């Protein structure tokens, strides 16, 4: 593919009316992702929640979600209105690099959040010391470094649709892609689940009310983890070939998952809802004061 300068994209649907409908739907979803994540990040940053490690990580997870969607959505929506859908080789490689960089960051942040829940439940007396500000910043730096290393690997031999276009034998490269993404994701998922196994083991002797309270702090994170890793497993733990369902899972990763993350962490989290409410009240008072002036 060294002489390729432009890729022609097939698009989501071939029917123009359906594509226009999809454009409107995706535009609404993208607007919701932008407004929801911005509101969530502002509410955390402008409140005392930013001092809590769980919300400190959630703030960066929301930023990664927002950037991840922005890497794909504008181009996707533009192509829905275009008759001829193309992307240059350089832009394709850049998009690929950024996608895996941000996706890697999200995976490692989710792992950091799992460790935070483990320390909070299994080592509560040491929680403040272990999850101090410096350590939290170190974890975020490690997440960004891990995402960068992962994306650099991917830059050379991903993804399956590109391999399909290559005029050479790609079996070995396909295996490398499976190892770098599929097995890596599986290993990280297992590592991520270890804190929860320890949590379940620790709270087995707790009274029922205490168990319920402990698990309630983990439920949202576990749901987000499942939503993130299921598409990753489908896409990468398989032979190096393409399937019709790939488009559905790609749309799920870039649109549906970020929306679900917002709903999970806001509607099912009392502290987050209180922070959003207080921020809304501050904005209302600010607007009223400006009008009176």
C-alpha positions as a printed Julia matrix, in Angstrom:
293×3 Matrix{Float64}:
   0.0     0.0    0.0
   3.02    2.32  -0.31
   1.63    3.9   -3.53
  -1.9     4.43  -2.17
  -2.85    8.08  -1.65
  -6.63    7.85  -1.17
  -9.06    5.26   0.19
 -12.66    5.09  -1.09
 -15.09    4.44   1.76
 -18.24    2.37   1.28
 -20.17    4.25   3.96
 -22.69    2.99   6.5
 -25.63    2.57   4.09
 -26.05    2.85   0.33
 -29.54    4.38   0.55
 -29.32    8.21   0.53
 -32.53    8.72   2.53
 -31.27    6.4    5.26
 -27.92    8.19   5.25
 -29.62   11.56   5.8
 -31.63   10.06   8.65
 -28.42    8.66  10.12
 -26.78   12.06   9.78
 -29.51   13.69  11.87
 -29.39   10.89  14.44
 -25.57   10.93  14.69
 -25.56   14.73  14.92
 -27.92   14.59  17.89
 -25.82   11.86  19.52
 -22.6    13.8   18.92
 -24.15   16.95  20.38
 -25.26   14.95  23.44
 -21.75   13.47  23.82
 -20.15   16.93  23.65
 -22.6    18.67  25.98
 -22.82   15.75  28.41
 -19.07   15.21  28.74
 -18.32   18.93  28.98
 -20.97   19.37  31.65
 -19.68   16.34  33.54
 -16.05   17.53  33.41
 -16.95   21.09  34.44
 -19.13   19.83  37.29
 -16.33   17.61  38.61
 -13.6    20.24  38.17
 -15.64   23.02  39.8
 -16.63   20.93  42.82
 -14.96   19.01  45.61
 -15.41   15.81  43.61
 -12.16   16.52  41.79
 -10.33   15.69  45.05
 -11.82   12.18  45.07
  -9.75    9.71  42.99
 -12.79    8.02  41.44
 -14.05   11.31  40.0
 -10.53   12.43  39.19
 -10.24    9.39  36.9
 -13.8     9.84  35.62
 -12.9    13.37  34.56
 -10.09   12.04  32.32
 -12.25    9.15  31.1
 -14.87   11.67  29.93
 -12.17   13.7   28.17
 -10.9    10.55  26.42
 -14.47    9.62  25.42
 -15.05   13.08  23.98
 -11.79   13.07  22.01
 -12.34    9.48  20.84
 -15.75   10.31  19.38
 -14.43   13.54  17.85
 -11.77   11.58  15.97
 -14.44    9.7   14.0
 -17.81   11.47  14.18
 -17.14   14.67  12.16
 -15.72   12.68   9.23
 -18.52   10.1    9.49
 -21.25   12.75   9.41
 -19.59   14.62   6.53
 -19.39   11.41   4.49
 -23.1    10.76   5.03
 -23.82   13.92   3.04
 -21.18   13.28   0.38
 -21.77   11.28  -2.79
 -18.13   10.15  -3.04
 -16.65    9.2    0.32
 -12.86    9.26   0.48
 -10.06    9.67   2.98
  -6.4    10.28   2.23
  -3.78    7.74   3.26
  -2.12   10.17   5.68
  -5.43   11.11   7.3
  -6.37    7.46   7.59
  -3.11    6.61   9.34
  -3.41    9.65  11.6
  -6.97    8.74  12.55
  -5.9     5.16  13.2
  -3.04    6.28  15.43
  -5.22    8.68  17.47
  -8.03    6.14  17.85
  -5.73    3.52  19.33
  -3.95    6.11  21.45
  -7.22    7.26  23.03
  -8.62    3.72  23.2
  -5.48    2.57  25.01
  -5.78    5.47  27.45
  -9.39    4.51  28.21
  -8.45    0.89  28.87
  -5.71    1.88  31.31
  -7.91    4.49  33.04
 -10.57    1.82  33.57
  -7.86   -0.37  35.1
  -6.82    2.49  37.39
 -10.44    2.98  38.45
 -10.7    -0.72  39.3
  -7.6    -0.42  41.48
  -9.13    2.62  43.17
 -12.27    0.65  44.06
 -10.13   -2.2   45.4
  -8.18    0.11  47.7
 -11.35    1.92  48.84
 -13.13   -1.3   49.82
 -10.33   -3.67  50.82
  -7.87   -1.18  52.35
 -10.05    1.71  53.58
  -7.65    2.79  56.36
  -4.82    3.22  53.85
  -6.96    4.71  51.06
  -5.98    8.36  51.59
  -2.28    7.47  51.67
  -2.29    5.1   48.69
  -4.6     7.12  46.42
  -3.09   10.52  47.09
  -2.95   13.27  44.45
   0.59   12.46  43.39
  -0.16    8.77  42.85
  -3.32    9.59  40.91
  -1.36   11.9   38.6
   1.25    9.16  38.17
  -1.46    6.69  37.16
  -2.83    9.12  34.54
   0.68    9.66  33.12
   1.15    5.88  32.99
  -2.21    5.54  31.18
  -1.15    8.08  28.53
   2.24    6.38  28.13
   0.62    2.95  27.76
  -1.83    4.33  25.18
   1.03    5.89  23.21
   3.08    2.68  23.15
   0.03    0.69  22.07
  -0.85    3.14  19.27
   2.74    3.19  17.95
   2.6    -0.6   17.59
  -0.75   -0.34  15.81
   0.46    2.29  13.42
   2.37   -0.33  11.46
  -0.04   -3.22  11.02
  -3.61   -2.39  11.81
  -6.47   -2.75  10.89
  -8.21   -5.67   9.24
  -9.91   -3.65   6.44
  -6.5    -2.18   5.53
  -4.9    -5.61   5.57
  -7.6    -6.8    3.2
  -6.48   -4.18   0.67
  -2.82   -5.11   0.84
  -1.42   -6.81  -2.27
   0.67   -9.26  -0.28
   0.39  -12.1    2.22
  -0.92  -10.57   5.46
  -1.32  -13.72   7.57
   1.67  -12.94   9.81
   0.7    -9.29  10.13
  -2.85  -10.35  11.02
  -1.49  -12.54  13.8
   0.55   -9.6   15.08
  -2.6    -7.46  15.13
  -4.43  -10.14  17.15
  -1.54  -10.36  19.63
  -1.14   -6.6   19.98
  -4.86   -5.81  20.37
  -6.82   -8.97  21.08
  -4.53  -10.73  23.53
  -3.41   -7.44  25.06
  -7.02   -6.46  25.68
  -7.72   -9.91  27.15
  -4.71   -9.69  29.48
  -5.68   -6.19  30.62
  -9.27   -7.34  31.15
  -8.07  -10.19  33.37
  -5.8    -7.79  35.3
  -8.71   -5.37  35.61
 -10.94   -8.11  37.01
  -8.4    -9.16  39.68
  -9.29   -6.23  42.0
 -12.96   -7.17  41.74
 -12.3   -10.79  42.61
 -10.42   -9.52  45.67
 -13.31   -7.18  46.47
 -15.87   -9.98  46.22
 -13.67  -12.18  48.39
 -13.23   -9.44  50.98
 -16.88   -8.46  51.32
 -18.24  -12.02  51.46
 -18.28  -11.8   55.27
 -19.81   -8.32  55.37
 -23.42   -7.82  56.51
 -25.91   -7.7   53.63
 -26.34   -3.93  53.86
 -22.58   -3.31  53.79
 -22.16   -5.68  50.84
 -24.85   -3.85  48.9
 -23.27   -0.47  49.62
 -19.8    -1.71  48.61
 -21.06   -3.26  45.38
 -23.07   -0.16  44.49
 -19.81    1.8   44.18
 -18.51   -0.8   41.7
 -21.63   -1.41  39.62
 -21.27    1.63  37.34
 -17.62    0.94  36.61
 -18.22   -2.74  35.89
 -21.01   -1.85  33.45
 -18.73    0.56  31.58
 -15.96   -2.07  31.49
 -18.3    -4.63  29.9
 -19.56   -2.1   27.34
 -15.99   -1.24  26.41
 -14.41   -4.68  26.23
 -17.16   -6.72  24.51
 -16.76   -4.86  21.15
 -12.96   -4.98  21.5
 -13.04   -8.75  21.97
 -15.34   -9.2   18.96
 -13.19   -7.03  16.7
  -9.73   -8.3   17.63
  -9.94  -11.82  19.11
 -10.7   -13.55  15.83
  -9.06  -14.38  12.48
  -7.76  -11.39  10.52
 -10.83  -10.9    8.35
 -13.76   -8.49   8.12
 -17.42   -9.13   8.96
 -20.6    -7.14   8.19
 -21.11   -6.68  11.94
 -17.86   -4.68  12.16
 -19.68   -1.48  11.21
 -22.21   -1.99  14.0
 -19.51   -2.52  16.62
 -17.51    0.44  15.3
 -20.55    2.69  15.65
 -21.19    1.25  19.1
 -17.65    2.11  20.24
 -17.69    5.66  18.89
 -21.31    6.7   19.58
 -23.31    4.4   21.83
 -20.63    3.56  24.42
 -19.73    7.21  25.19
 -23.44    8.0   25.57
 -23.95    5.03  27.89
 -20.94    6.07  29.96
 -22.56    9.45  30.53
 -25.88    7.94  31.54
 -24.28    5.34  33.8
 -22.07    7.79  35.69
 -24.7    10.54  36.01
 -28.14    8.99  36.36
 -26.95    6.2   38.68
 -24.59    8.27  40.8
 -26.06   10.49  43.52
 -22.87   12.5   44.09
 -22.56   13.23  40.39
 -26.22   14.27  40.15
 -25.77   16.6   43.14
 -22.68   18.15  41.53
 -24.58   18.69  38.26
 -27.5    20.22  40.15
 -25.24   22.61  42.07
 -23.47   23.63  38.89
 -26.83   24.27  37.23
 -27.88   26.44  40.16
 -24.62   28.43  39.96
 -25.14   29.03  36.25
 -28.75   30.14  36.87
 -27.64   32.62  39.56
 -24.86   33.9   37.29
 -27.36   34.42  34.46
 -29.81   36.25  36.75
 -27.07   38.53  38.12
 -25.91   39.41  34.6
 -29.47   40.33  33.6
 -29.87   42.54  36.7
 -26.63   44.34  35.85
